[in-house]
Short mmCIF file of C-alpha atoms and ligand atoms in Angstrom, two decimals:
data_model
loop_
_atom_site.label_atom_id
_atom_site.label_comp_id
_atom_site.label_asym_id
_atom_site.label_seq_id
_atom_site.Cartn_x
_atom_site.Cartn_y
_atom_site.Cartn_z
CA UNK A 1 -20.12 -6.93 16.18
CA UNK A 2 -17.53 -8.76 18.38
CA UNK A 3 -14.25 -6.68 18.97
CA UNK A 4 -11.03 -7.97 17.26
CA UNK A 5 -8.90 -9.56 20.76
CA UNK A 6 -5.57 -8.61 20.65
CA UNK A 7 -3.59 -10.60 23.49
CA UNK A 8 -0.34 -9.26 25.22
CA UNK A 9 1.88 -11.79 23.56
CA UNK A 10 0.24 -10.89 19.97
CA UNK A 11 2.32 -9.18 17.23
CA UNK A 12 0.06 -7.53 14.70
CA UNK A 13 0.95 -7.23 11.00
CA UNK A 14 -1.49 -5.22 9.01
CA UNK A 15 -1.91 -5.16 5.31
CA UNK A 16 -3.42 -2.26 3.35
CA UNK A 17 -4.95 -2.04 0.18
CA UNK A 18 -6.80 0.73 -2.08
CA UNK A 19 -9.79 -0.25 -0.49
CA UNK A 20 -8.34 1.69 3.14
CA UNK A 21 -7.82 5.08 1.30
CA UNK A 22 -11.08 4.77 -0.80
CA UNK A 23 -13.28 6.68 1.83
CA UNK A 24 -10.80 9.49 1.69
CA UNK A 25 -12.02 9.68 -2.17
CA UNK A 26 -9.18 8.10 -3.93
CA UNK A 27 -10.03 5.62 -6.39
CA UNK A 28 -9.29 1.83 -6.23
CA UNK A 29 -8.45 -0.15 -9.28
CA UNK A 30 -10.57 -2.68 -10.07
CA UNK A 31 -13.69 -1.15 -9.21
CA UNK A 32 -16.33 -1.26 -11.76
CA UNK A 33 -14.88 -0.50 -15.18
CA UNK A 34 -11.27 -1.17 -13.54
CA UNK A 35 -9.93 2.29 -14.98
CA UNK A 36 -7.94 4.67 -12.67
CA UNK A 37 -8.69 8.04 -14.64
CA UNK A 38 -9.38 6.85 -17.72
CA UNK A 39 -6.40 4.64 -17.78
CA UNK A 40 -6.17 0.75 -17.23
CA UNK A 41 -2.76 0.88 -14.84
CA UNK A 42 -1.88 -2.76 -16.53
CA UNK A 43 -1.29 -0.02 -19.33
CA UNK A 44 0.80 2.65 -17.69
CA UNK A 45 2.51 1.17 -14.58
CA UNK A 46 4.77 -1.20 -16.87
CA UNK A 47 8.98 -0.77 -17.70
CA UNK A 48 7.80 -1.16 -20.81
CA UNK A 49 5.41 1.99 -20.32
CA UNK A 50 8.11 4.03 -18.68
CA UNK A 51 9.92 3.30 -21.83
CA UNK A 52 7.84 3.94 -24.84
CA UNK A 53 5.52 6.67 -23.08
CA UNK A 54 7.26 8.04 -20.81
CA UNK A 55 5.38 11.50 -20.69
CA UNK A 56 1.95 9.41 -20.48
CA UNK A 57 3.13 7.28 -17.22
CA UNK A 58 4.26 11.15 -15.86
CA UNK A 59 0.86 12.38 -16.17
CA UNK A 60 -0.90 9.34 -14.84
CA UNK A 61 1.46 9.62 -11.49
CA UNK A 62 1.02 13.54 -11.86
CA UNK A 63 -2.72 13.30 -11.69
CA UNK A 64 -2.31 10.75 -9.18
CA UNK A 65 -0.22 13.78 -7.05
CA UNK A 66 -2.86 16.13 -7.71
CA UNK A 67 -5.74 13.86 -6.00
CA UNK A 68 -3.36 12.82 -2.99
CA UNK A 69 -2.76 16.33 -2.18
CA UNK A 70 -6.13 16.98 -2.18
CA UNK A 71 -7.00 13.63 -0.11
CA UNK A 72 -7.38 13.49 4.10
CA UNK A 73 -7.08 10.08 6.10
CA UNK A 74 -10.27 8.97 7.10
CA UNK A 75 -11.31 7.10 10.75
CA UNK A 76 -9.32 3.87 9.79
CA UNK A 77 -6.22 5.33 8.69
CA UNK A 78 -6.38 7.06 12.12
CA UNK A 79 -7.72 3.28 13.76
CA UNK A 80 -4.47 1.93 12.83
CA UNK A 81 -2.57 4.53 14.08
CA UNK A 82 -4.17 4.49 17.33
CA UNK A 83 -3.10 0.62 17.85
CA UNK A 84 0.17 1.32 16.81
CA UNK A 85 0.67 3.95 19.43
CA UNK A 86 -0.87 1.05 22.07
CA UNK A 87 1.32 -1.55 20.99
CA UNK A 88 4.50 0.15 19.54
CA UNK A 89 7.13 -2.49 18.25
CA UNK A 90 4.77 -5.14 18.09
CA UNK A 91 2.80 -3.16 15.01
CA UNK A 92 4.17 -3.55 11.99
CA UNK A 93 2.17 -1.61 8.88
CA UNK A 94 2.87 -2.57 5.13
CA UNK A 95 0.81 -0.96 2.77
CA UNK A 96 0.18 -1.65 -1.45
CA UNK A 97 -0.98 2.34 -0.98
CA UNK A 98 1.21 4.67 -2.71
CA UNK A 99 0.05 7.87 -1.41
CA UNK A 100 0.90 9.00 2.40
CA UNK A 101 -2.49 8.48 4.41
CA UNK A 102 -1.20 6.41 6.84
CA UNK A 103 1.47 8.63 7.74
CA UNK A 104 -0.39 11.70 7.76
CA UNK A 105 -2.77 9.58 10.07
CA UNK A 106 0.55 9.24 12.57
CA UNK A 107 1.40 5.43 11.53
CA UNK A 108 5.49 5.44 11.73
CA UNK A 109 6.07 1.57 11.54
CA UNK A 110 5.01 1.87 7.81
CA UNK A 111 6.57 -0.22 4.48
CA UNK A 112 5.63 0.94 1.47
CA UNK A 113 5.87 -1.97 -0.76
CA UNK A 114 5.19 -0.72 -3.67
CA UNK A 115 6.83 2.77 -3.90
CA UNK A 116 5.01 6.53 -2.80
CA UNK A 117 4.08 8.71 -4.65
CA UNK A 118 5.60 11.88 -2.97
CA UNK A 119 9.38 10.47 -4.31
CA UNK A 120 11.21 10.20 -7.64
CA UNK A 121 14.37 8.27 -8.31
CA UNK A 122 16.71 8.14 -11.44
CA UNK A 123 16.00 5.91 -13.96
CA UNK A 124 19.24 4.25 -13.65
CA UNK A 125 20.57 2.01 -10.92
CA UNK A 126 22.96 5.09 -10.54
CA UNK A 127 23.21 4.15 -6.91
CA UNK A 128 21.35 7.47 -5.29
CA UNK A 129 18.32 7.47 -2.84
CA UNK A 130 14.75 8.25 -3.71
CA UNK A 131 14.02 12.17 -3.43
CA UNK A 132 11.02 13.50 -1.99
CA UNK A 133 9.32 15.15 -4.88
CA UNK A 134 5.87 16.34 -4.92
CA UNK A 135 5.98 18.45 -8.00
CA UNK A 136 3.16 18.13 -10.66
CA UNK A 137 4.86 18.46 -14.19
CA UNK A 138 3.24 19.58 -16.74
CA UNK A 139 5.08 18.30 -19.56
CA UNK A 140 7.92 15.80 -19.89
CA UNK A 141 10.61 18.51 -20.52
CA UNK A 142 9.69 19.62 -16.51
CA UNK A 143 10.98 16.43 -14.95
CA UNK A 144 14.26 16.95 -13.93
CA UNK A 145 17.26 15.01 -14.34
CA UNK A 146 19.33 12.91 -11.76
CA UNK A 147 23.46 14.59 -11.20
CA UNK A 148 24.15 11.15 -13.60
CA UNK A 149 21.83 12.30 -16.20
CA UNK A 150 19.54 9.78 -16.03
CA UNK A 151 16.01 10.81 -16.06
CA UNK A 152 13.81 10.94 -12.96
CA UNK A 153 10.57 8.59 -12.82
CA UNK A 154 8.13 8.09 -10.16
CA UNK A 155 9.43 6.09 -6.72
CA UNK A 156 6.52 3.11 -7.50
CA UNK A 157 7.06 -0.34 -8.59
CA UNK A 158 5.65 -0.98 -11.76
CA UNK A 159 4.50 -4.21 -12.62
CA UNK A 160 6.83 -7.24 -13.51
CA UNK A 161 9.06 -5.33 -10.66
CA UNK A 162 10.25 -6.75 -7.30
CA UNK A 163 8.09 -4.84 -4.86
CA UNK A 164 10.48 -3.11 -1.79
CA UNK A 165 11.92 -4.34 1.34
CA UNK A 166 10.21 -7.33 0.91
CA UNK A 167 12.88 -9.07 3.67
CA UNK A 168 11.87 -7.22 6.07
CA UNK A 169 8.22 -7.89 5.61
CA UNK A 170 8.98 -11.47 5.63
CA UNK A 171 10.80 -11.58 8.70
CA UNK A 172 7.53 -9.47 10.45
CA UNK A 173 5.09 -11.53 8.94
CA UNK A 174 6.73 -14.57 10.57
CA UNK A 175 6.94 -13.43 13.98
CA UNK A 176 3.44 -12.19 13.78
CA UNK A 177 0.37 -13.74 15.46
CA UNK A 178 -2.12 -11.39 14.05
CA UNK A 179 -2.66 -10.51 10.59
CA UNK A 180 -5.32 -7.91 9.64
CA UNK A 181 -5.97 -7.20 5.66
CA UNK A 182 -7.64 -4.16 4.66
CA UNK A 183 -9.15 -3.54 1.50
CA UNK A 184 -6.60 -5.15 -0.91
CA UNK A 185 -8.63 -7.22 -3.77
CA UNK A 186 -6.09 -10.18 -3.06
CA UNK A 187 -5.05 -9.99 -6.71
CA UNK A 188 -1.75 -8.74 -7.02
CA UNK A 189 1.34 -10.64 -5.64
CA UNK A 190 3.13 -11.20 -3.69
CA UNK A 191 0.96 -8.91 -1.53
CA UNK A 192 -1.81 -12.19 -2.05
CA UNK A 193 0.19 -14.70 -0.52
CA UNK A 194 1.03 -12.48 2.84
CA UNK A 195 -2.20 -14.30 4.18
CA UNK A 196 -0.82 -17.94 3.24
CA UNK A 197 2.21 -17.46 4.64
CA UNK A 198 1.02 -16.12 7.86
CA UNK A 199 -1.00 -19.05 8.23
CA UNK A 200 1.85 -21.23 7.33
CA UNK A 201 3.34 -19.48 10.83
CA UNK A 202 0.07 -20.12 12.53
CA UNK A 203 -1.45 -16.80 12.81
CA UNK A 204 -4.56 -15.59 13.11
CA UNK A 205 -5.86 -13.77 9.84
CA UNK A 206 -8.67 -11.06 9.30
CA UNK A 207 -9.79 -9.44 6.55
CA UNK A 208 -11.56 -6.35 6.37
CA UNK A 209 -13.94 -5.08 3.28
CA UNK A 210 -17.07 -4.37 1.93
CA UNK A 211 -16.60 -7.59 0.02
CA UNK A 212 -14.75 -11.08 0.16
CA UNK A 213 -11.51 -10.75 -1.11
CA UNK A 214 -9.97 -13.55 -3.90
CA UNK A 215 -8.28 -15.38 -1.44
CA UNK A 216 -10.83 -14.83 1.34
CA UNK A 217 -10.80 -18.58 1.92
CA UNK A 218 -7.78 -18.25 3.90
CA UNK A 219 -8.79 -16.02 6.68
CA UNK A 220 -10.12 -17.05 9.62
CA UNK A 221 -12.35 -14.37 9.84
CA UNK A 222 -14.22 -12.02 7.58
CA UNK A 223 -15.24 -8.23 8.72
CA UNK A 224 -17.93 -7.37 6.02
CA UNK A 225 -18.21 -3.36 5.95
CA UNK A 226 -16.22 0.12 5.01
CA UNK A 227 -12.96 0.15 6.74
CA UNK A 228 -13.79 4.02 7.68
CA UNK A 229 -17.06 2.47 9.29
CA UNK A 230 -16.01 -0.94 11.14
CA UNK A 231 -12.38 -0.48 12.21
CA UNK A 232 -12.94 2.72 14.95
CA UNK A 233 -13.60 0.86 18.32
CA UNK A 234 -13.06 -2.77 16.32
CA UNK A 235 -9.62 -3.49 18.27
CA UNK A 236 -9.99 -4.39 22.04
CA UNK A 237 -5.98 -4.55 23.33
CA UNK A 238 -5.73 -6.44 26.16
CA UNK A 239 -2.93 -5.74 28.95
N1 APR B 1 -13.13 -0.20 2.91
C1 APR B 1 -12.42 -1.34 2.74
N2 APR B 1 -12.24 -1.93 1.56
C2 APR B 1 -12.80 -1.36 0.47
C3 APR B 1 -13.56 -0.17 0.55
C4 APR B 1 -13.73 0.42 1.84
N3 APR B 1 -14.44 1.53 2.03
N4 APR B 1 -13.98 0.15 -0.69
C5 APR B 1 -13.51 -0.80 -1.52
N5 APR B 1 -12.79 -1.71 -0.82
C6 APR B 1 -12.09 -2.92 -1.31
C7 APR B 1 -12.73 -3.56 -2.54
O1 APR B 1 -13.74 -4.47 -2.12
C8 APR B 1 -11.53 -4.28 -3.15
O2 APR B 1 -11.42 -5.59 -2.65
O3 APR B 1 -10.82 -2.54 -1.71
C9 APR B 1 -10.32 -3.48 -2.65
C10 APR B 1 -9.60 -2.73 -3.73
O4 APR B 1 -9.01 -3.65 -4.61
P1 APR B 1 -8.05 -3.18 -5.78
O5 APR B 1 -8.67 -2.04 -6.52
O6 APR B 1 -7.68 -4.38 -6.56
O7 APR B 1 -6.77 -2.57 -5.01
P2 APR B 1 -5.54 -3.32 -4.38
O8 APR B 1 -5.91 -4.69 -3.94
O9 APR B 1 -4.93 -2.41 -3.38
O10 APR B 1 -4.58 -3.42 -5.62
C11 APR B 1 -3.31 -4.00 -5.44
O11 APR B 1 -2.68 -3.38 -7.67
O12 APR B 1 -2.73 -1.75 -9.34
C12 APR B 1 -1.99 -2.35 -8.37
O13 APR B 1 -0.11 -1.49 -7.36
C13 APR B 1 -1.49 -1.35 -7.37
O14 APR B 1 -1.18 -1.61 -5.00
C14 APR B 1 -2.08 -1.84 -6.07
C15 APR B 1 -2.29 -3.32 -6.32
ZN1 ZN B 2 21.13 8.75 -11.46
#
């Protein structure tokens, strides 16, 4: 297979997806029956969840803490931290992942747009920063409370909520020239449109996966395998 060309004027933005952190044996979501552990995460990851069953979203993010513990990146977590450390600011790294591969792989540009899994924030727009928090509770009455008494809940955007620092990824998706997209199903947005807009900005666009993503007709290339298998040696960074 022909290398992926990446030019000494190219800024690389990379999109991740389940599909990166699925060789390292965590689940995707819409695989097969499209249940994460028995639960549909339509169901759980909702305000409206985190309202009415509170203790059930807990132990869905709890088990979810349990299997990321247990989880190791895998060769193209560690891919995309090698080309990182070759091209430094002009890697940028935003990932729909909520648990830390890519950072336990050495990535360090990395956005997590929707949330991680090792923080917990209050409840309330009470003004404090996310807490690193990798406690498995048991039972509701274990999760703490913020100082303002509001109750803690997982750092991860639920749906219906505005993912995070969504300016800065649009300002790096403009200025890039490359756009790679890793095992994301291309069904949740905005994280679908990334690959429209950086066409808009005339980019080049690549997806990676075992199969064609939803919006697969906008890339301008297709690289059909396992990330774990195709991305080691797929980069060739020219000086
Ligand atoms: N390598 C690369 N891609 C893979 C691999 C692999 N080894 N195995 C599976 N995939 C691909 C599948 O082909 C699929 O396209 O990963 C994708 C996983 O898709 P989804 O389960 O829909 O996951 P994702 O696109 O990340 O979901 C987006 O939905 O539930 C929410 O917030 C959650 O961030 C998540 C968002
Ligand atoms: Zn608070």
């Amino acid at each position: 297979m022909a290398g992926i060309e990446i030019a000494p004027h190219d800024r690389v933005f990379v999109l991740t997806g389940a599909g990166i952190s699925a060789e390292s044996g965590l689940p995707t979501f819409r695989a097969e029956d499209g249940l994460w552990a028995g639960y549909r995460v339509e169901d759980v990851c909702t305000p409206d969840a985190w309202l009415c069953n509170t203790a059930e979203v807990w132990a869905f993010y709890a088990g979810r803490r349990a299997q990321d513990a247990k989880a190791l990146p895998n060769p193209a977590h560690f891919a995309l931290a090698a080309l990182e450390a070759q091209l430094g600011e002009r890697f940028f790294l935003c990932t729909q992942n909520v648990d830390d591969l890519h950072e336990r792989a050495g990535s360090v540009r990395v956005v997590h747009m929707h949330g991680e899994l090792a923080k917990s924030r209050c409840e309330r727009d009470c003004g404090r920063d996310p807490v690193e928090d990798h406690a498995i509770y048991a039972s509701l009455a274990d999760v703490p409370r913020c100082p303002c008494g509001g109750r803690m809940r997982p750092h991860i955007v639920f749906f219906g909520e505005i993912p995070l620092e969504m300016d800065r990824v649009q300002d790096e998706i403009a200025r890039a020239t490359l756009m790679l997209v890793v095992g994301t199903s291309g069904s949740v947005y905005p994280a679908a449109s990334f690959v429209h807009w950086a066409r808009q900005h005339g980019a080049r666009t690549v997806y990676i996966g075992p199969e064609p993503p939803l919006n697969a007709a906008a890339f301008t290339q297709v690289v059909e395998g396992k990330a774990g298998e195709v991305m080691p040696g797929l980069f060739v960074v020219r000086s």
